[in-house]
XYZ file of N, CA, C and O in Angstrom:
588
model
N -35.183 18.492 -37.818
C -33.975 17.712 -37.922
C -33.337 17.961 -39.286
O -33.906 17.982 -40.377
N -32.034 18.147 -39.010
C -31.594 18.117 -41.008
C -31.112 16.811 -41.305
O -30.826 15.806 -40.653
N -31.114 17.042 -42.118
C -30.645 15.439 -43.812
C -29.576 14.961 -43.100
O -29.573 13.730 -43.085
N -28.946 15.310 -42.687
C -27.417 14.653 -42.077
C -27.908 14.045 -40.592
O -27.583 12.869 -40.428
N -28.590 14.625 -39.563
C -28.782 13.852 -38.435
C -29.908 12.855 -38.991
O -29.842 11.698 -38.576
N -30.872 13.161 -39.833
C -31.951 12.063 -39.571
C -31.249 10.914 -40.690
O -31.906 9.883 -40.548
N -30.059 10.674 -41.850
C -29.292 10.101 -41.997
C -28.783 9.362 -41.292
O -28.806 8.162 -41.567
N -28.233 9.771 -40.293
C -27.629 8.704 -38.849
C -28.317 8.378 -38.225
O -27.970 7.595 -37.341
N -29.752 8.816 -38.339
C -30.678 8.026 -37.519
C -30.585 6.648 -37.972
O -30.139 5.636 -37.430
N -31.297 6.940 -39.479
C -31.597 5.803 -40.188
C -30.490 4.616 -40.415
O -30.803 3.485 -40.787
N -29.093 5.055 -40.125
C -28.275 4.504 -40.365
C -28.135 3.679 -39.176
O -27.689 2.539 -39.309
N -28.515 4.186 -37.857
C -28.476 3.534 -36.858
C -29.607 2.421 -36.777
O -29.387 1.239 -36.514
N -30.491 2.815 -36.966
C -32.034 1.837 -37.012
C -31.394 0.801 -37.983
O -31.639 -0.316 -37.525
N -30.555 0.694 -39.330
C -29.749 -0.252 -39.979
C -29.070 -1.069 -39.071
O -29.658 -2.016 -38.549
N -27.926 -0.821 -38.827
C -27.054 -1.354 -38.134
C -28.108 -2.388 -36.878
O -28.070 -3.607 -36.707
N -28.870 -1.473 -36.256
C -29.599 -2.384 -34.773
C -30.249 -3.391 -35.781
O -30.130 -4.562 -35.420
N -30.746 -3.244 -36.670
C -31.669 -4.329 -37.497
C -30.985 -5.350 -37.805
O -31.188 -6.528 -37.514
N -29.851 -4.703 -38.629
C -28.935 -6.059 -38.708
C -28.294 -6.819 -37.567
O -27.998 -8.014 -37.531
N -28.161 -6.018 -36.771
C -27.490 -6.791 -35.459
C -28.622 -7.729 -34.778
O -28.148 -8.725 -34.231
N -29.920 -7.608 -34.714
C -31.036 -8.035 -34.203
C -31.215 -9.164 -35.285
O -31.969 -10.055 -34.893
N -30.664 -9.362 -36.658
C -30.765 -10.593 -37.711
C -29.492 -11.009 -37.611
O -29.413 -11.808 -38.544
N -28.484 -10.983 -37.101
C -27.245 -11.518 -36.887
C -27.450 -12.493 -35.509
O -27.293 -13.713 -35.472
N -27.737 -11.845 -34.692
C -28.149 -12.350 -33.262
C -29.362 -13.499 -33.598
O -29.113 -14.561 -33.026
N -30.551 -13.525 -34.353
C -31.480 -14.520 -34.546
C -30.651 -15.480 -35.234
O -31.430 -16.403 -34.996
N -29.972 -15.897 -35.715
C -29.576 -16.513 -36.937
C -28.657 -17.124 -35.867
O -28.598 -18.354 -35.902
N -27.878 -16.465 -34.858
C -27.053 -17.167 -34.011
C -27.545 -17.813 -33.162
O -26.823 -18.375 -32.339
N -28.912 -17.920 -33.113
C -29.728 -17.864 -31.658
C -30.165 -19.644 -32.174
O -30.120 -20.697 -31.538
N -30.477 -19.406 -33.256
C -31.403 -20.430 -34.108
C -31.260 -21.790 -33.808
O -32.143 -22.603 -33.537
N -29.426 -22.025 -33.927
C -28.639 -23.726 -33.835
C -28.827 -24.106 -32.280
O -28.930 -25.273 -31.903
N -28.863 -22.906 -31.355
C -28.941 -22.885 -29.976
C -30.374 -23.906 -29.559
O -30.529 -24.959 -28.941
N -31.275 -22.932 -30.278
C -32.559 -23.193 -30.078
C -33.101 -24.596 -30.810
O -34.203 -25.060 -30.520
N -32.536 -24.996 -31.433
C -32.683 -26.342 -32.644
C -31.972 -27.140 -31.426
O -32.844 -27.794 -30.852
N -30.489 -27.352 -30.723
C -30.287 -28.080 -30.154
C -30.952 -28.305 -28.413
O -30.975 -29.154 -27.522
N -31.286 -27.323 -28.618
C -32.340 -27.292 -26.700
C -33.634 -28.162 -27.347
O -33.605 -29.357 -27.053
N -34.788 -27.717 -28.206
C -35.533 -28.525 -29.112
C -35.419 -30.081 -28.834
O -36.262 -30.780 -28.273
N -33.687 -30.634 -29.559
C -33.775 -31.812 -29.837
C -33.081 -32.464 -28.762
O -32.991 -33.689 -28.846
N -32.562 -31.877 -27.747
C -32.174 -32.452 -26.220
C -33.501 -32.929 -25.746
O -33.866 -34.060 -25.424
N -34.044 -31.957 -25.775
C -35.934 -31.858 -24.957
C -36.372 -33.528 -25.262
O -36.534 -34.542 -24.582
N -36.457 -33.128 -26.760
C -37.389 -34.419 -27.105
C -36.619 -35.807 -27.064
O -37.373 -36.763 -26.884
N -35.116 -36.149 -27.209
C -34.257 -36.912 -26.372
C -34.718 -37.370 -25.037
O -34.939 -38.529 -24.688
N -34.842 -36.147 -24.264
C -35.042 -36.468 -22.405
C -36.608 -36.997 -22.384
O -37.056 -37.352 -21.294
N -37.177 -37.041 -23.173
C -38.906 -37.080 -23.486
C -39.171 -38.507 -23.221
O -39.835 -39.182 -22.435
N -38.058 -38.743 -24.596
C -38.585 -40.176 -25.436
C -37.559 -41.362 -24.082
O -37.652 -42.582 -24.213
N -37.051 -41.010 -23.406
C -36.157 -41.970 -22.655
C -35.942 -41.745 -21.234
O -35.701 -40.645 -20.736
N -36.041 -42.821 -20.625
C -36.411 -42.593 -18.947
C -35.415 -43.297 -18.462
O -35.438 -44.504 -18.703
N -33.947 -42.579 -17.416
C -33.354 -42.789 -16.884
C -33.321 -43.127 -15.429
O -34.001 -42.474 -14.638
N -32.668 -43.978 -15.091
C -32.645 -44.500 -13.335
C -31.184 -44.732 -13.096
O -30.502 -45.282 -13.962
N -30.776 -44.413 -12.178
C -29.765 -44.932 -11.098
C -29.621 -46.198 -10.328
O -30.023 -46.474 -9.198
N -28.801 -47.071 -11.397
C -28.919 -48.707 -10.439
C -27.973 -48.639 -9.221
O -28.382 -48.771 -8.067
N -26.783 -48.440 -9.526
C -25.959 -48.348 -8.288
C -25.506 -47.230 -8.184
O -25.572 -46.377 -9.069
N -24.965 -47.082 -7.043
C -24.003 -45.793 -7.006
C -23.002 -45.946 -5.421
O -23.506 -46.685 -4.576
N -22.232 -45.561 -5.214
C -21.453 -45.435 -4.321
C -19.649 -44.583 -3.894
O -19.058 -43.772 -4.606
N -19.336 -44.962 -2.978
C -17.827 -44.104 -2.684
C -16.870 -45.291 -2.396
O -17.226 -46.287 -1.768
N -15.908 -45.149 -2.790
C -14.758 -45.971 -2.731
C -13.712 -45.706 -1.890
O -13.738 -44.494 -1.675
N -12.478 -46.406 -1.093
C -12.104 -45.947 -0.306
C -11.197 -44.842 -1.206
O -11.095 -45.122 -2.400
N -10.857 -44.215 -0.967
C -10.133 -42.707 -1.415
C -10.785 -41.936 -2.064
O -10.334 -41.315 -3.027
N -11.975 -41.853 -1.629
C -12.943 -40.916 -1.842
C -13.081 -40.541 -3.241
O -12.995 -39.393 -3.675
N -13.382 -41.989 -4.162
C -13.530 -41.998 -5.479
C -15.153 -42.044 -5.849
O -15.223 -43.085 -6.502
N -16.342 -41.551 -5.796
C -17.301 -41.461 -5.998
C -18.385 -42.017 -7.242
O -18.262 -41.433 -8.319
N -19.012 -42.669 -7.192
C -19.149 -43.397 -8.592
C -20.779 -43.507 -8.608
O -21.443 -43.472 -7.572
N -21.286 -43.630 -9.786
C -23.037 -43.782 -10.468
C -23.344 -44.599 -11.837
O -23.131 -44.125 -12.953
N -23.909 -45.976 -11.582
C -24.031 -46.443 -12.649
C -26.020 -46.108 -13.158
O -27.010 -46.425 -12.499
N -25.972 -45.478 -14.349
C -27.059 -44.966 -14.720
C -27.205 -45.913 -15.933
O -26.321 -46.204 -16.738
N -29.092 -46.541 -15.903
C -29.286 -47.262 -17.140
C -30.504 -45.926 -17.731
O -31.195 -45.190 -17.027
N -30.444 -45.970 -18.775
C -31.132 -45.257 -19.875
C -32.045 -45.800 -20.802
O -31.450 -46.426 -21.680
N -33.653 -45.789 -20.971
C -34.097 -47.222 -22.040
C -34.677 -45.490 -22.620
O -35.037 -44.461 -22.049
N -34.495 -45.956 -24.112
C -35.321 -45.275 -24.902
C -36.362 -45.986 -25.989
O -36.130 -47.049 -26.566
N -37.590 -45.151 -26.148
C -38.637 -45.752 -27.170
C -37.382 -46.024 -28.242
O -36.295 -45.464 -28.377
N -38.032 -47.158 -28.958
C -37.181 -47.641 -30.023
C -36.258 -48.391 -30.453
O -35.869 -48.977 -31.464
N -35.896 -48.099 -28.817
C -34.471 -49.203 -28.614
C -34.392 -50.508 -28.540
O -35.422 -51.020 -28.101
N -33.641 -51.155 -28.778
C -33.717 -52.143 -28.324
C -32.705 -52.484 -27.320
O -33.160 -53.581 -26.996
N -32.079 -52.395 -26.885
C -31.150 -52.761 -26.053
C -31.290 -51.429 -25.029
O -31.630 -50.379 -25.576
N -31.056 -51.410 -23.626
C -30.921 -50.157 -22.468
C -28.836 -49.513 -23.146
O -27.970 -49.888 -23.937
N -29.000 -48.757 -22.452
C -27.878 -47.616 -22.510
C -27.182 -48.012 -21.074
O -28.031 -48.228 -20.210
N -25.842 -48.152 -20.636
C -25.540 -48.249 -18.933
C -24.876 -46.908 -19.744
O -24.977 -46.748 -20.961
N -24.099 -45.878 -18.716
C -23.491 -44.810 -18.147
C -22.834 -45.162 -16.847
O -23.366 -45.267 -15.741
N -21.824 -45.293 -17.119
C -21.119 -45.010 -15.716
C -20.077 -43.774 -15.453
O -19.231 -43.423 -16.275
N -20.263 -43.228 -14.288
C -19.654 -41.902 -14.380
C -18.868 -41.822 -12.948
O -19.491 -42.055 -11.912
N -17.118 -41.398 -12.915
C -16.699 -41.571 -11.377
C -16.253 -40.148 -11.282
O -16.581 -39.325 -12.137
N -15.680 -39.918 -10.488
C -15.349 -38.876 -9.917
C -14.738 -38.937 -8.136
O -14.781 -39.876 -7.341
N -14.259 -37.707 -7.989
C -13.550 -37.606 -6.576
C -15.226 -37.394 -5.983
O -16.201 -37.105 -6.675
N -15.198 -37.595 -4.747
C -15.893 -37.278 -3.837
C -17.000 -35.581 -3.533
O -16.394 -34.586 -3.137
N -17.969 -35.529 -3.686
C -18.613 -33.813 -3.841
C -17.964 -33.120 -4.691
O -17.535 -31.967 -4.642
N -17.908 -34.261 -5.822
C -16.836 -33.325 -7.246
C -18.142 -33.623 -7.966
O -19.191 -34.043 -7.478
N -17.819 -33.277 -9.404
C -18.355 -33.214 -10.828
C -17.936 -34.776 -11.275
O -16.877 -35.241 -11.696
N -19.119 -35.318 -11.022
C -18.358 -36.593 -12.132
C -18.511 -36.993 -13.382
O -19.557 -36.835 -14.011
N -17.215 -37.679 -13.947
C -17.575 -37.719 -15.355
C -17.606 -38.957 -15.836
O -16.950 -39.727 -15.136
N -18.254 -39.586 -17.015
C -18.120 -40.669 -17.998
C -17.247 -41.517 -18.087
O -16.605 -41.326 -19.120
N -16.828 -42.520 -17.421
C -15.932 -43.557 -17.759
C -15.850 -44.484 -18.380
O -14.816 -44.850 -18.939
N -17.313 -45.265 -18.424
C -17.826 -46.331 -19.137
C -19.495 -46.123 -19.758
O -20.575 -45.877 -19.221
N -19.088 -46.343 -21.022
C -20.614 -46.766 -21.512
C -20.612 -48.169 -22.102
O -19.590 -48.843 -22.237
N -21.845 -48.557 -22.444
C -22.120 -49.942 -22.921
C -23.474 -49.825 -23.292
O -24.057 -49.070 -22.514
N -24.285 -50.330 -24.278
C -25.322 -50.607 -24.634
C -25.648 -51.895 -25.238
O -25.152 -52.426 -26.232
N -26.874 -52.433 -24.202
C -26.967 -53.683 -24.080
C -26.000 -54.635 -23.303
O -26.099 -54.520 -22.082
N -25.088 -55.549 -23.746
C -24.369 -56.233 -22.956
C -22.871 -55.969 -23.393
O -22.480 -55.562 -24.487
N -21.805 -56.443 -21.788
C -21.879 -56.666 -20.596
C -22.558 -55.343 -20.106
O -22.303 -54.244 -20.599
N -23.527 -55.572 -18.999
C -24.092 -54.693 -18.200
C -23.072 -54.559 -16.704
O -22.795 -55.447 -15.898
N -22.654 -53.071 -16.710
C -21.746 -52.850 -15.339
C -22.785 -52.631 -14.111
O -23.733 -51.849 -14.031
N -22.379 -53.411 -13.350
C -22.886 -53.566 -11.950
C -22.335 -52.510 -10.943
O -22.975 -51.781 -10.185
N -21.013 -52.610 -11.121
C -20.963 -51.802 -9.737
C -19.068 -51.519 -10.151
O -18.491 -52.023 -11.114
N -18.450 -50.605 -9.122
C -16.988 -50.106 -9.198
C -16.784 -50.337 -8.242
O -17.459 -50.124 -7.235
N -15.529 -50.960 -8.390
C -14.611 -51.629 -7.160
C -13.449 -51.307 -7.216
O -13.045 -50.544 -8.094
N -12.626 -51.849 -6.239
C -10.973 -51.870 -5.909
C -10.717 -53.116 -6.353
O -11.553 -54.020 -6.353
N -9.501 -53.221 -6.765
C -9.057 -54.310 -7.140
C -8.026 -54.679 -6.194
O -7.559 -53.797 -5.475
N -7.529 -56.104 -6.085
C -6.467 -56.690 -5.143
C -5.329 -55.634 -5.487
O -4.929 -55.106 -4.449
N -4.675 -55.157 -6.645
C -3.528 -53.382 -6.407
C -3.834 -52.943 -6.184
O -2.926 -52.293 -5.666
N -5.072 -52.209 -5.912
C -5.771 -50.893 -5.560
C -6.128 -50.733 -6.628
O -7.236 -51.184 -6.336
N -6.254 -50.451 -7.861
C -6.836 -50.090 -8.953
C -8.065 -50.017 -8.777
O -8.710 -50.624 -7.922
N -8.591 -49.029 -9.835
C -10.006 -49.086 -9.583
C -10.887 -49.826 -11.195
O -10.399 -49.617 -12.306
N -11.992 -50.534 -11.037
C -12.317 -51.223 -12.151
C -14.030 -51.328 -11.773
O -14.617 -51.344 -10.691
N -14.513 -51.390 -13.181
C -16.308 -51.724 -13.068
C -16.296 -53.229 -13.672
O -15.589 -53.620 -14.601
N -17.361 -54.080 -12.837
C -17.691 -55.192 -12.583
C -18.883 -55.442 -13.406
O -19.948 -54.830 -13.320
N -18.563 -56.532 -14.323
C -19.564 -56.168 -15.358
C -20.210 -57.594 -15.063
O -19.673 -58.332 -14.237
N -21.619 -58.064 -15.888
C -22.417 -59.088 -15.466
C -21.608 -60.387 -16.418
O -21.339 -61.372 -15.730
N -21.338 -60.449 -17.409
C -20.440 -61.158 -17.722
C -18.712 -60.895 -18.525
O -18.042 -60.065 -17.911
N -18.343 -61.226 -19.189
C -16.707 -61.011 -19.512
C -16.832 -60.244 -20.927
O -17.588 -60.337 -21.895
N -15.981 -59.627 -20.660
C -15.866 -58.898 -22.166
C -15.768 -59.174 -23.722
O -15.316 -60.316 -23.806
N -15.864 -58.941 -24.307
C -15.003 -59.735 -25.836
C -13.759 -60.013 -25.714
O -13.187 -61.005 -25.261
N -13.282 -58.774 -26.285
C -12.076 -58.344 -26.297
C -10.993 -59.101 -25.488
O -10.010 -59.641 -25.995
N -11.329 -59.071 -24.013
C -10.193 -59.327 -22.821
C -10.801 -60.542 -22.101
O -10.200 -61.149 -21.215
N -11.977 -60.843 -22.518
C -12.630 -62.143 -21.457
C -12.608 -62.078 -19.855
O -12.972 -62.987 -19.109
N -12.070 -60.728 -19.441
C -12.347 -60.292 -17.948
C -14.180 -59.833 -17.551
O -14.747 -59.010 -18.270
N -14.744 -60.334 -16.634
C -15.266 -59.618 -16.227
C -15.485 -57.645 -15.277
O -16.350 -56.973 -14.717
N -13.970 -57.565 -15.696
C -13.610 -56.278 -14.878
C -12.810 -55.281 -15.929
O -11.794 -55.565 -16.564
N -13.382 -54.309 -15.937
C -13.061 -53.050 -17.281
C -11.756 -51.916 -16.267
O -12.066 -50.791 -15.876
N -10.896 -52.307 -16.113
C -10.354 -51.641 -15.576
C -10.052 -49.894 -15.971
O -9.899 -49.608 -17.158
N -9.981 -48.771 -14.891
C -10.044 -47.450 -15.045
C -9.163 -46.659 -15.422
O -9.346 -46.906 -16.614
N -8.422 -45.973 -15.438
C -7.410 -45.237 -15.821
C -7.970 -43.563 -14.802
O -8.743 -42.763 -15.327
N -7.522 -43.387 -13.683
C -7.789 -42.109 -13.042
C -6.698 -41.037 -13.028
O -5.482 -41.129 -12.866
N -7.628 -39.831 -13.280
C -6.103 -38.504 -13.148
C -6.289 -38.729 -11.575
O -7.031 -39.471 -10.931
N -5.286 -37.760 -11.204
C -5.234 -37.705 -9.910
C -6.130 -36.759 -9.131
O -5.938 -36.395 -7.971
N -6.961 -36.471 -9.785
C -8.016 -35.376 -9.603
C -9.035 -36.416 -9.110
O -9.832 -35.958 -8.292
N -9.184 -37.677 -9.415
C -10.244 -38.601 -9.701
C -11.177 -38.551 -10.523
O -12.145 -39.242 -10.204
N -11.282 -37.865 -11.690
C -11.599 -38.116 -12.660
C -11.056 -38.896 -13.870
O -9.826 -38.952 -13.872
N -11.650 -39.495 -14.874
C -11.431 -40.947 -15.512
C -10.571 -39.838 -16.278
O -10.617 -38.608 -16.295
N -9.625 -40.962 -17.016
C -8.510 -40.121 -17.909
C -9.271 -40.755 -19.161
O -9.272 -39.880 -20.027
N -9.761 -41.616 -19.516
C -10.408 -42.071 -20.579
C -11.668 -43.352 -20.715
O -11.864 -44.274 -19.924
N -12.294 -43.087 -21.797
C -13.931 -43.166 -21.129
C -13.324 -44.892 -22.139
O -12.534 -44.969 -23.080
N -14.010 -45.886 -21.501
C -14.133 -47.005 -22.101
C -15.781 -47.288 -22.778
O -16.917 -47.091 -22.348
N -15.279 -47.780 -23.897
C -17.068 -47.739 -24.530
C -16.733 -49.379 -25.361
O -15.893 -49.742 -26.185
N -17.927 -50.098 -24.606
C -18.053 -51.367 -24.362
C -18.513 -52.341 -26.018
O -18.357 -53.470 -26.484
N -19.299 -50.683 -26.509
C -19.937 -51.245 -27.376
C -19.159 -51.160 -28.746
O -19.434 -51.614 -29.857
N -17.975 -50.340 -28.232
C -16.628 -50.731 -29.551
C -16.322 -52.191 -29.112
O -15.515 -52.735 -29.866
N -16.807 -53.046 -27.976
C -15.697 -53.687 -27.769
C -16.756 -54.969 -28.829
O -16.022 -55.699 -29.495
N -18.378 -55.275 -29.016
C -18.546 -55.678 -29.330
C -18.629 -56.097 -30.993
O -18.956 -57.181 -31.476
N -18.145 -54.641 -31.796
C -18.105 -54.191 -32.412
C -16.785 -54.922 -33.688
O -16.729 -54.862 -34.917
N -15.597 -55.772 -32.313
C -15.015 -56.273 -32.928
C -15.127 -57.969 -33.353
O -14.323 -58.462 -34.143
């Protein structure tokens, strides 16, 4: 081999090296956040209290969450259209605890909570839906206690 090809060898074996320490280094935050999801899903055991479909095929799941440490459970509520993707509408930790999603006397759609809010003194968190049936904005309960 002469000085000039085994040059570009070496130059190549560079470049892959660095690309192989560019790639670890990218890999790393990936691997740190799979890590600390893991031990998240570990430490905390989720169930499905209610769940159901609404008439216009609005689809809904209220999920409680207890983790070591906590003191208070986590609710999740998540709606969606019907054999869609659903998403996050309401959270709350600790109290009011949402029971269940309903129609309201307009049609609106709203979650039914075990007692009344701060904020509004309703027992009912009313929704805001795109027309997709997914929530246009997530209500979080525990700003509401917050005030």
């Amino acid at each position: 081999m002469t000085t000039r090809a085994a040059d570009a060898t070496e130059a190549n074996r560079r470049i892959v090296r660095r690309g192989l320490v560019v790639v670890a280094l990218m890999a790393a935050p990936v691997a740190a956040l799979m890590a600390l999801q893991a031990g998240v899903f570990a430490a905390c055991a989720s169930a499905t209290t209610a769940e159901g479909v609404l008439d216009g095929h609005v689809a809904w799941r209220v999920t409680r969450m207890t983790c070591r440490g906590s003191e208070a459970p986590y609710y999740d509520v998540a709606v969606g259209a019907e054999h869609k993707t659903m998403a996050t509408a309401l959270v709350s930790r600790g109290a009011p605890v949402p029971l269940e999603v309903v129609r309201t006397a307009d049609g609106a759609v709203a979650v039914r909570l075990d007692r009344a809010r701060a904020g509004t003194g309703e027992a009912l968190a009313r929704l805001n839906l795109r027309r997709s049936g997914s929530p246009a904005e997530r209500i979080d309960l525990q700003a509401d206690a917050a005030r």
